[in-house]
XYZ file of C-alpha atoms in Angstrom:
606
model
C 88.423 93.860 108.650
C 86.397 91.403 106.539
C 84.905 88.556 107.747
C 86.706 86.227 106.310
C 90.267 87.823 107.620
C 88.666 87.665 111.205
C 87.815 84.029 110.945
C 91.224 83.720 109.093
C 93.150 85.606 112.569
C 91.033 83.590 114.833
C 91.885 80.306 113.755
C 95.272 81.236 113.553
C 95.042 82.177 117.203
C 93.671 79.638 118.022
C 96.186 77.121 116.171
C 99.368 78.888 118.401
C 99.405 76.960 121.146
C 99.353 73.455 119.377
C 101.600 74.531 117.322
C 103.734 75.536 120.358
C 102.981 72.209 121.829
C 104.617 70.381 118.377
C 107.520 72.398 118.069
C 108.284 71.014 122.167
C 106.990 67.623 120.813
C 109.474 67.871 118.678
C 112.370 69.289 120.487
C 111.915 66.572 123.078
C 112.171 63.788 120.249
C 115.066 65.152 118.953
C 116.922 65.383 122.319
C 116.065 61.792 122.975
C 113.497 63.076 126.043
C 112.049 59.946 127.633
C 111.130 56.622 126.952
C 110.780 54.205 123.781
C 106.983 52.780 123.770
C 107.609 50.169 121.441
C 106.634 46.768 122.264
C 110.434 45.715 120.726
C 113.477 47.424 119.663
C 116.386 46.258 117.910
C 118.526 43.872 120.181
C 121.765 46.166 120.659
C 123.637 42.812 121.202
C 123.690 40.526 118.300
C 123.112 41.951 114.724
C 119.672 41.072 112.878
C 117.669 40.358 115.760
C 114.442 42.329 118.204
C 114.213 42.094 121.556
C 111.535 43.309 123.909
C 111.777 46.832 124.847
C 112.716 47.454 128.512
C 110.755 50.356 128.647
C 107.545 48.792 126.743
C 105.554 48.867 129.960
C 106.488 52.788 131.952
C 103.338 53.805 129.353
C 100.813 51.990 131.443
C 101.971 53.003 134.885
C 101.254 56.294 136.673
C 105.000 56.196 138.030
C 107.826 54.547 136.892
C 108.653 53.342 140.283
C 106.223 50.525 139.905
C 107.264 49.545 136.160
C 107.951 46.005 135.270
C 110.359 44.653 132.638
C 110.136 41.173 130.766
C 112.434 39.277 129.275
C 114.854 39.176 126.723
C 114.366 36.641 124.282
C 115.072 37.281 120.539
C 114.116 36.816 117.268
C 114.988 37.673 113.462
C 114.119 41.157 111.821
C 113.909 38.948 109.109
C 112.066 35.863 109.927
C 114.014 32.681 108.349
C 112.549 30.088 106.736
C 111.393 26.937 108.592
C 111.025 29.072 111.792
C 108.025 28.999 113.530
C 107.421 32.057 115.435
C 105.023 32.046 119.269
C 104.563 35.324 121.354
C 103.141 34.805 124.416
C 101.418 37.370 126.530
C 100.150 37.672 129.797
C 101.152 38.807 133.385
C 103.552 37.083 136.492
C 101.977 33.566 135.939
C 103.090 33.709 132.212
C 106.157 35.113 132.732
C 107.274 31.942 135.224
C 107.298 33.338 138.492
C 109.082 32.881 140.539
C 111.597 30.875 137.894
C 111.206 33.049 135.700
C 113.422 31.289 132.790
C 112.928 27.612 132.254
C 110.787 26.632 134.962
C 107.750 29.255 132.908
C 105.318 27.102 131.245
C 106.435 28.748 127.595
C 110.166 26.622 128.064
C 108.436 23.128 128.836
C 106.412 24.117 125.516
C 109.332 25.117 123.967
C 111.912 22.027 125.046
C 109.044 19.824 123.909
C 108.439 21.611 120.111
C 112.088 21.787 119.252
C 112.239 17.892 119.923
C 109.203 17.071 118.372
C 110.008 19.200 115.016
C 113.629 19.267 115.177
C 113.031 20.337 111.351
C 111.831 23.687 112.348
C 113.298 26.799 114.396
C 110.994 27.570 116.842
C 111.098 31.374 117.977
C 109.239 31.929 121.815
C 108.909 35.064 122.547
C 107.542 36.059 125.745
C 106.364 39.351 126.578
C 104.483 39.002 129.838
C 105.114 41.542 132.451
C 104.115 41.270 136.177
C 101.474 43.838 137.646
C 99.754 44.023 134.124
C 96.320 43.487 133.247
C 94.452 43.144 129.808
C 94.852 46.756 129.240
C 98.804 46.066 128.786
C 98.111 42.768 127.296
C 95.684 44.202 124.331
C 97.679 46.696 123.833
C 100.887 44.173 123.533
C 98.740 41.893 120.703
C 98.198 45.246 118.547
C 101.374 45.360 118.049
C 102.525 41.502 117.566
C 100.210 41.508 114.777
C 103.325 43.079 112.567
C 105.891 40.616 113.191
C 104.919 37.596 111.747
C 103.067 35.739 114.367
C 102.315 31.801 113.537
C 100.540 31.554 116.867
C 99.891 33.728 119.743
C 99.339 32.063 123.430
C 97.573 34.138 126.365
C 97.331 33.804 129.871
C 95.619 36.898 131.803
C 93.247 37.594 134.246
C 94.195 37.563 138.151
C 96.062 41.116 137.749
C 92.532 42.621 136.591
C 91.457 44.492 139.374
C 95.262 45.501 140.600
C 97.579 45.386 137.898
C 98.610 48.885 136.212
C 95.186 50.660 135.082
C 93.170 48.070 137.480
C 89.559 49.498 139.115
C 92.139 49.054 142.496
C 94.845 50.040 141.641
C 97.306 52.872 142.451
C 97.752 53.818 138.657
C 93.944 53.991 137.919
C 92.917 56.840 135.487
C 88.923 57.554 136.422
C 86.791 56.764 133.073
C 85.796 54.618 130.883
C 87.957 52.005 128.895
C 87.905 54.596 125.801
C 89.196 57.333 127.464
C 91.847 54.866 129.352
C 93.289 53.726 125.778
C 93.455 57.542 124.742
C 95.697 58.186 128.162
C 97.538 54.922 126.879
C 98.081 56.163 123.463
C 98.617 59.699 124.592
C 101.581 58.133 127.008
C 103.512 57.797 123.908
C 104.227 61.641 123.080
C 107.397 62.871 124.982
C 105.257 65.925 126.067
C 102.664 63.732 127.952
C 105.883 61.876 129.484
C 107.539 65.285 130.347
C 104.157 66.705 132.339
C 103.633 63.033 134.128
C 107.476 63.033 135.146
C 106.838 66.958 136.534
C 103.536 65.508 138.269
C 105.935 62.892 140.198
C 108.783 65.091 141.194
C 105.878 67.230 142.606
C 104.581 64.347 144.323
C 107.820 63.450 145.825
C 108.133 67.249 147.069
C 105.128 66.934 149.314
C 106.037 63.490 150.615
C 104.314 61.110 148.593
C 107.302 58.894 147.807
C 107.246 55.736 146.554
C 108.489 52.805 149.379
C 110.632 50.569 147.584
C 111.032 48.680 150.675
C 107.342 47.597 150.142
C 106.680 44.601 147.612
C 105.104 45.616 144.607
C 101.570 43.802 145.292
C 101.511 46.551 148.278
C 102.686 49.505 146.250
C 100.249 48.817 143.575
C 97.092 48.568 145.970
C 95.206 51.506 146.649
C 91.801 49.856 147.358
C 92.060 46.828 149.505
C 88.181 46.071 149.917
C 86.299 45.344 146.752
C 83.411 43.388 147.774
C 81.459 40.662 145.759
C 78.817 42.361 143.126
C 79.869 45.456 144.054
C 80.009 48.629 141.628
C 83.873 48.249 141.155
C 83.366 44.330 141.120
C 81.321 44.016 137.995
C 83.854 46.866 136.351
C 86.380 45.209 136.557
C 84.300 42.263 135.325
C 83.246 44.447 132.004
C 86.777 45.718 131.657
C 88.175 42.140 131.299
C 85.299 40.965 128.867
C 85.911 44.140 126.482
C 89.546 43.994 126.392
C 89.620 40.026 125.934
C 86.574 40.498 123.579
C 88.759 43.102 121.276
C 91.972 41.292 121.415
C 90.333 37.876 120.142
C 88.719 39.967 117.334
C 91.903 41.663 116.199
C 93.845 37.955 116.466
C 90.478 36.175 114.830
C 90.463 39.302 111.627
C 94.598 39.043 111.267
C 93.952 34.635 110.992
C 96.553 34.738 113.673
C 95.580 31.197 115.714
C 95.269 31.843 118.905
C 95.367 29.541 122.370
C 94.010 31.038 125.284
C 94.084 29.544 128.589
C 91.446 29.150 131.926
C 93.159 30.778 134.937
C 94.538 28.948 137.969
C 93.968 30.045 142.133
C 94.752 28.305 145.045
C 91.448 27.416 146.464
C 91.834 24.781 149.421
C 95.891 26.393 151.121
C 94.810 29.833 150.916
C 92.886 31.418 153.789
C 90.412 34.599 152.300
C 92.735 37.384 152.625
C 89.790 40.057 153.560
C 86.611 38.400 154.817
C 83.750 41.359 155.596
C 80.147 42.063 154.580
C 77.129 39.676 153.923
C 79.189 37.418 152.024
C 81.211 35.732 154.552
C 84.817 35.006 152.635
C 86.177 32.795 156.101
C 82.398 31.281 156.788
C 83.243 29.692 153.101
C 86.619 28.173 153.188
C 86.205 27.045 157.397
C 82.916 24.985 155.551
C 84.736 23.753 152.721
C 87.834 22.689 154.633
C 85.633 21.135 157.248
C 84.460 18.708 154.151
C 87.422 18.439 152.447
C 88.773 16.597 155.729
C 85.351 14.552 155.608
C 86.108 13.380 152.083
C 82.781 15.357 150.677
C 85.041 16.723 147.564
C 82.368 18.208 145.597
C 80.507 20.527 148.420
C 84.091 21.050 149.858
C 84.762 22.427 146.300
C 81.871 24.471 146.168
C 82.473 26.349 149.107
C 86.438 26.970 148.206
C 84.932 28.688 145.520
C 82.738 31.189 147.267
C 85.214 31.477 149.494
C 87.976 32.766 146.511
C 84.891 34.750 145.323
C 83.297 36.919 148.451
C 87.668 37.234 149.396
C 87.820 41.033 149.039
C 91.000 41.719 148.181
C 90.836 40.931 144.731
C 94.251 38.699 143.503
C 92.305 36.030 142.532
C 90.687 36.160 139.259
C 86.340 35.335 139.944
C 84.919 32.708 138.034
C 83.042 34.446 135.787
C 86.095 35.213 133.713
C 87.048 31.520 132.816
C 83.475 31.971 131.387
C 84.278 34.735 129.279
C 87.291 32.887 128.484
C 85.666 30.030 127.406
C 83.304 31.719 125.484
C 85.330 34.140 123.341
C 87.014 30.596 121.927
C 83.819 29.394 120.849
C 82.863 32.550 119.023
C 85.664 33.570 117.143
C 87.046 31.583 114.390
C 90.834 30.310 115.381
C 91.011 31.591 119.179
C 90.689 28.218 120.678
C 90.637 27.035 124.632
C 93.524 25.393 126.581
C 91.573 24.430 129.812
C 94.159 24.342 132.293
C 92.407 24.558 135.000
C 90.316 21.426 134.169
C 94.047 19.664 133.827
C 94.918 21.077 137.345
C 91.660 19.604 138.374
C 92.999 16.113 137.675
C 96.026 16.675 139.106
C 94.502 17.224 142.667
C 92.531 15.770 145.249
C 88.711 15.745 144.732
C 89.296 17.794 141.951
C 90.132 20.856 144.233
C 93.818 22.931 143.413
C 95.870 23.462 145.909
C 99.338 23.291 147.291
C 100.274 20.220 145.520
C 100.467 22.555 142.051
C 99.969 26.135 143.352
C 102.761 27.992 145.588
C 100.871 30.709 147.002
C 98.261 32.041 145.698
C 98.414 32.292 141.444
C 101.715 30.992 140.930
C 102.316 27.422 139.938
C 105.088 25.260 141.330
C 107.293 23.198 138.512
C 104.929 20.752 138.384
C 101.932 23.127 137.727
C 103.806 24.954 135.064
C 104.131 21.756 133.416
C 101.000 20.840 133.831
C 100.408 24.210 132.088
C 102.254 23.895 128.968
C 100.674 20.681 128.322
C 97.419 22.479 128.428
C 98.458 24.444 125.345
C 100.407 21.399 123.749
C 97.352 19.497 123.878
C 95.588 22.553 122.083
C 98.336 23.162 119.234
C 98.626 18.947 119.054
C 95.016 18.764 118.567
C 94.210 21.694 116.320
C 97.704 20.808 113.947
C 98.638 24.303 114.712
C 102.115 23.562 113.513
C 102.687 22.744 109.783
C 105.191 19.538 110.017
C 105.298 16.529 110.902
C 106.364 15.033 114.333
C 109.777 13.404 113.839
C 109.416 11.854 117.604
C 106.780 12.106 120.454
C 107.753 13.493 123.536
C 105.528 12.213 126.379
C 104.430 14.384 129.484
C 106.111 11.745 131.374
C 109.268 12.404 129.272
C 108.629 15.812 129.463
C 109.139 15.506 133.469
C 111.938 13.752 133.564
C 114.084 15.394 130.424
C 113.453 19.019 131.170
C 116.302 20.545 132.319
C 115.183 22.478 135.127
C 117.802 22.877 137.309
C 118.188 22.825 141.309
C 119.447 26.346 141.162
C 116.300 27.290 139.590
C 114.206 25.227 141.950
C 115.852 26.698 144.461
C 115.518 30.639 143.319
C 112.131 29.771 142.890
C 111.192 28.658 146.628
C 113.430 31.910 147.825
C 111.465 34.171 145.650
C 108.692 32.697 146.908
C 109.670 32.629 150.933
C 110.230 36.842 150.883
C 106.991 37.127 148.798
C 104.948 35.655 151.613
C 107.222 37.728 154.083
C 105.040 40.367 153.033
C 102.097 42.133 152.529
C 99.308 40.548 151.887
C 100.641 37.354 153.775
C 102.539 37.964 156.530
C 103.726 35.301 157.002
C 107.461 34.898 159.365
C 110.340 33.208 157.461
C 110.806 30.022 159.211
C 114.193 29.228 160.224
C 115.872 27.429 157.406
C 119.775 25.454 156.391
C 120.865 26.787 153.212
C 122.939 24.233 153.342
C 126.532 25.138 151.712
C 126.076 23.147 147.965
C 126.906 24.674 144.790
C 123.293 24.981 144.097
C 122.369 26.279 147.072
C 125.079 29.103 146.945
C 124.272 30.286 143.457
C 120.481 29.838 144.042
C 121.102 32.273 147.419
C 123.286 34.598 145.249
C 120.708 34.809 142.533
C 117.771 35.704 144.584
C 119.642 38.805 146.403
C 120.945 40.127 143.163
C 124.265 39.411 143.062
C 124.833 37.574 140.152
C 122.905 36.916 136.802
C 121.103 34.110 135.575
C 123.696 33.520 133.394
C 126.676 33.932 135.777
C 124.488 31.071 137.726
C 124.721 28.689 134.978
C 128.284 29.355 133.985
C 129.709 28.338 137.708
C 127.044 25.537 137.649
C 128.958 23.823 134.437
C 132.138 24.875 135.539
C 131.362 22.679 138.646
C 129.772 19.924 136.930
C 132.862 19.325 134.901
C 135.343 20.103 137.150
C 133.485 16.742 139.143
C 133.257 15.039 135.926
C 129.483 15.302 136.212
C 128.364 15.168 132.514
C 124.821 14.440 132.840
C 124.834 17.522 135.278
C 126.580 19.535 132.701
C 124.659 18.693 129.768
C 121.404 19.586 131.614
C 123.015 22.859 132.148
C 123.970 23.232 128.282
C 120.381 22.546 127.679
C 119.137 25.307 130.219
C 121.383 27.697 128.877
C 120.191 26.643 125.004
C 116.777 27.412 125.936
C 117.860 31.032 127.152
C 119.703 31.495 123.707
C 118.176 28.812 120.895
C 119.949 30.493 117.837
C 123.397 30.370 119.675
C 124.810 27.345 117.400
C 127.828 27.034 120.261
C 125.510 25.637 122.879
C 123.794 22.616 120.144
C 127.494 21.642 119.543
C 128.668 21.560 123.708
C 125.151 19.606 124.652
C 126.040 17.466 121.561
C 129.280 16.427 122.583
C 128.491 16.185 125.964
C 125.666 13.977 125.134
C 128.078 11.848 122.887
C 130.467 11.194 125.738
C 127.606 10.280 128.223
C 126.806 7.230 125.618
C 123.382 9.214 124.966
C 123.744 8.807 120.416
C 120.032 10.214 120.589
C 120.935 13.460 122.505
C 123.968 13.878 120.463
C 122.787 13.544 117.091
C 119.590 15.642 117.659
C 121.882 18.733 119.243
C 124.832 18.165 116.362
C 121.448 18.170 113.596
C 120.160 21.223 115.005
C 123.695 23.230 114.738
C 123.951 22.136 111.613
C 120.551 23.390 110.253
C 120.560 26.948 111.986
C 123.883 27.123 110.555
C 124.758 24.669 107.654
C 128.514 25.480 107.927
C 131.755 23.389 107.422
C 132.419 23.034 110.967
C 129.018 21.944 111.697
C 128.900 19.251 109.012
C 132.286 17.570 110.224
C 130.940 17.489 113.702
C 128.070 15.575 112.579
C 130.688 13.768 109.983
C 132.574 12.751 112.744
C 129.761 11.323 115.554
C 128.598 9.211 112.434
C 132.100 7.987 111.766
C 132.574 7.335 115.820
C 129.329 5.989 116.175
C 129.573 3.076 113.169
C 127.401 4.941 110.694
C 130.135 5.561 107.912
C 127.164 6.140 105.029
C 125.554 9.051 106.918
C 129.199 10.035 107.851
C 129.974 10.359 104.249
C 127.009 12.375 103.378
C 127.779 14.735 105.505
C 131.395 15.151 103.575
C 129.319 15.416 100.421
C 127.562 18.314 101.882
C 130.931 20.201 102.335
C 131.888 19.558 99.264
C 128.575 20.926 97.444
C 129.438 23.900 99.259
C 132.395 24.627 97.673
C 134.350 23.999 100.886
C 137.160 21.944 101.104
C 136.614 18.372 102.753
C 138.360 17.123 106.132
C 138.552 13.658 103.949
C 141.755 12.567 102.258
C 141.224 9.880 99.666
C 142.421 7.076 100.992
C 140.586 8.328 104.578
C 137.613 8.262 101.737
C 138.457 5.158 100.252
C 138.829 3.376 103.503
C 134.592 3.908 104.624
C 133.654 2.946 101.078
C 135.209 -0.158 101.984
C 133.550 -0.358 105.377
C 130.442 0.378 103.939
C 130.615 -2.183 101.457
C 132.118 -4.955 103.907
C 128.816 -3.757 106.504
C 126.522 -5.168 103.396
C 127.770 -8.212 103.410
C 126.770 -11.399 105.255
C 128.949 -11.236 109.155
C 131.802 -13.717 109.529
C 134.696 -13.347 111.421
C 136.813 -12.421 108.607
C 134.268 -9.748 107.825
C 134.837 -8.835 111.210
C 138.298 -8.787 111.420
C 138.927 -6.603 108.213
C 136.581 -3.890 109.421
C 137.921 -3.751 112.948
C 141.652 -3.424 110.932
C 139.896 -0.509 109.155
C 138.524 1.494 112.031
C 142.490 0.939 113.565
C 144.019 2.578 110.428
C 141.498 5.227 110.997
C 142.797 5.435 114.717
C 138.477 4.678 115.746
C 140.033 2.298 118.675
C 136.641 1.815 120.212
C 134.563 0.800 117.327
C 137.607 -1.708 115.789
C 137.003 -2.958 119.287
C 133.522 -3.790 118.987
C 134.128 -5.458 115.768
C 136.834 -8.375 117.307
C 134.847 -8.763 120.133
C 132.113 -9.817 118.109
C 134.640 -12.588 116.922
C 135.280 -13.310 120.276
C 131.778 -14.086 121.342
């Protein structure tokens, strides 16, 4: 045989086997074997629209046991004009928890855009998962990158050492952070999923099941002692600074702006979970609460600090990664800093965080996830991130009071929050609480055992509201629900009306506007026709008929309906008497507008 034939056979040989391994590849693909990777898929639900995949995260965990899903908030395959499209990425904190839906800091952002720019359709997507890290979060912005992005928003950090891939974690693969992004990557060929799926039933055949009955901070643990400056300390430290490092590279290369916020701890109402070693976690926080109580803020401070730092069992992001934070924004052009934590500062005693904003031990309370978006407002505000102009200003004070957060979701949140600390690494005994027997108290129970949706939550909530002719109630409902689904026109037109029969002209113009611009249709335009005509503003009422008209539709407007506001708007020009009065008060009767001919001979009767 010639040499060349040999080398021919050989590498022929030697090609079988991944040619074997394709042809399975393949096989599995075509049978549908496993999971979707994708980031998003199409939304199965309403036509033209993504979603987030529920299966975008099983590629970063070692078991699917463990794997976390987002939520489930769309936007266009084709991205419409005027709309102004935010992902958001991060872990538990950035998804809301334990709200979860508008108590997360990305709806009191969102509530406060779409007033501010009512011109403009803003698109939120959040694709935070809980038990990630800045492995899942990198690998999340790679893929944004394709759809459009006007402005990305992270929040990482505290998962580093335990979320899926972490130094700590259960799902750690050995190596370095190349060879992790290659088991990644590799995650997304049905073959790989096949062989980790046989590697789990094998598992499960010797025993080592997963405990479901265990919270997930427990079942994603496997080292509980990581002790300050230690070797797997300062990896996890490196791991966060390259991954953060590449992600504000790709988003600074793509001119995608960028906001990236300082993390958040409880530092003076959480005791060191694992105090051991030279660097004395309880020694720390027993100081600093002993000058807290003193009034000595700043060394009461410092010691909280140390005390977060030398804690062991590593939930709590360490300081130095607000410093790698802070200066990624600085060297990359459009990544810039929202500094929450300095605005948390403010917001507490002395300067030192604590219960007042933070539930437990990451999370933020309402207030704190307030506190939050404003962080990033105060960013996008400053940097005139967003190409329009303000039509009103929304303070933070207004912000407060106009969110519509409800008491079921207030509620869900502090039962969420009561099993969490039930738990592992806590402890803590549930203390004997009253429910209480309130509609809100017996959806919010409902809701945090599972039984019913989100949704089903809100519908039984309006259906109460109304049923005790509770309209403000209701409305703030609408407006929850509107925030779940913003291009669901319905929910505009219900909060419009609702906010037209509370007396509230500024709610119910701004909701009857914004049907009418995500969906300039006939209906639409005779709603906002007819709060114009109710409301004694028959020249925008009119242009609203024009609109229909241009269409090519066919007008609600007779002529002599027509005719009659002509007349009213000429009468309106002139100089008030009572016979002015009188004649457009006997106008409003003909057009059977009771209320405002009212008005009108009341005036007369002053």
């Amino acid at each position: 045989m010639s040499r060349g034939k040999e080398i021919y056979f050989k590498a022929a040989a030697l090609s079988l086997p991944l040619v074997f391994l394709c042809f399975i590849e393949i096989l599995l693909r075509f049978f549908n074997y496993g999971f979707d990777p994708s980031l998003f898929i199409k939304d199965p639900d309403q036509q033209g629209y993504m979603m987030m995949n529920p299966t975008a995260s099983y590629k970063f965990f070692s078991t699917s046991a463990n794997a976390t899903q987002g939520n489930r908030e769309r936007f266009g395959i084709v991205k419409s004009k005027n709309t102004y499209r935010i992902f958001v990425i991060g872990e538990s904190t950035t998804a809301g928890y334990p709200y979860m839906h508008n108590g997360s800091f990305h709806r009191w952002l969102q509530y406060r855009l779409m007033h501010q720019y009512p011109s403009l359709s803003f698109e939120v997507i959040n694709v935070s998962l809980t038990a990630v890290n800045s492995y899942t979060v990198l690998d999340f912005a790679k893929q944004i990158v394709n759809y459009e992005p006007d402005l990305v928003l992270v929040y990482t950090g505290h998962n580093e050492y335990y979320g899926a891939l972490g130094i700590g974690s259960t799902s750690r693969i050995k190596g370095n952070s190349t060879w992790i992004k290659l088991v990644i990557k590799l995650r997304e060929l049905k073959l790989v999923q096949l062989s980790d799926r046989i590697i789990e039933a094998t598992a499960k055949l010797f025993g080592k099941r997963i405990d479901k009955r265990e919270n997930l901070m427990k079942r994603m643990v496997t080292n509980q002692q990581i002790p300050y400056q230690s070797a797997d300390f300062n990896r996890g430290i490196v791991q966060f600074k390259s991954n953060m490092n590449e992600l504000c590279q790709l988003l600074s290369k793509k001119h995608i702006p960028t906001v990236i916020s300082t993390l958040v701890s409880n530092e003076k109402d959480l005791k060191p979970f694992i105090s051991a070693g030279k660097f004395s976690a309880q020694k720390q926080y027993a100081n600093g609460k002993k000058l807290y109580v003193n009034g000595d803020f700043k060394a009461a401070k410092t010691n909280f600090v140390l005390a977060k730092e030398y804690d062991q069992l590593r939930f709590r992001a360490p300081e130095t990664f607000n410093q790698i934070i802070k200066k990624l924004c600085k060297q990359y052009p459009g990544i810039y800093l929202a500094d929450t934590r300095a605005l948390f500062e403010k917001n507490e005693v002395g300067g030192i965080i604590g219960k007042e904003t933070i539930l437990e031990h990451v999370h933020p309370n309402l207030l704190g996830y307030a506190i939050m978006s404003e962080a990033f407002y105060q960013q996008i505000n400053n940097r005139n991130l967003i190409p329009a102009k303000k039509q009103s200003e929304m303070s933070f004070a207004q912000l407060l009071v106009n969110m519509p957060v409800t008491k079921v979701d207030s509620l869900y949140g502090a039962y969420q929050i009561m099993m969490l600390r039930s738990g592992w690494p806590f402890n803590e005994p549930i203390t004997a609480y009253n429910r209480g027997n309130s509609i809100d108290e017996q959806l919010a129970g409902a809701l945090a055992v599972d039984r019913i949706t989100w949704r089903t939550a809100m519908d039984e909530l309006y259906k109460a509201a109304m049923a005790n002719a509770d309209k403000q109630k209701a409305l703030k409902v609408t407006e929850a629900v509107l925030l779940e689904n913003p291009s669901q026109t319905s929910y505009y037109t219900y909060a419009g009306r609702l906010g037209f029969e509370l007396a509230d002209l500024e709610t119910a113009e701004f909701y009857f506007k914004k049907a009418y611009d995500l969906e300039p249709t006939r209906g639409n335009a005779n709603n906002l026709f007819l709060f114009y005509f109710k409301s004694d503003l028959p020249e925008q009422a009119l242009q609203y008929d024009d609109r229909i008209k241009r269409s090519g539709q066919q007008s609600y407007l007779d002529a002599q309906t027509e005719e009659i506001l002509k007349n009213i708007i000429k009468l309106k020009k002139e100089v008030p008497s009572n016979n002015i009065n009188e004649l457009i008060a006997s106008y409003y009767h003909q057009l059977r507008a009771d209320e405002t001919a009212a008005k009108y001979r009341n005036k007369n009767s002053r």
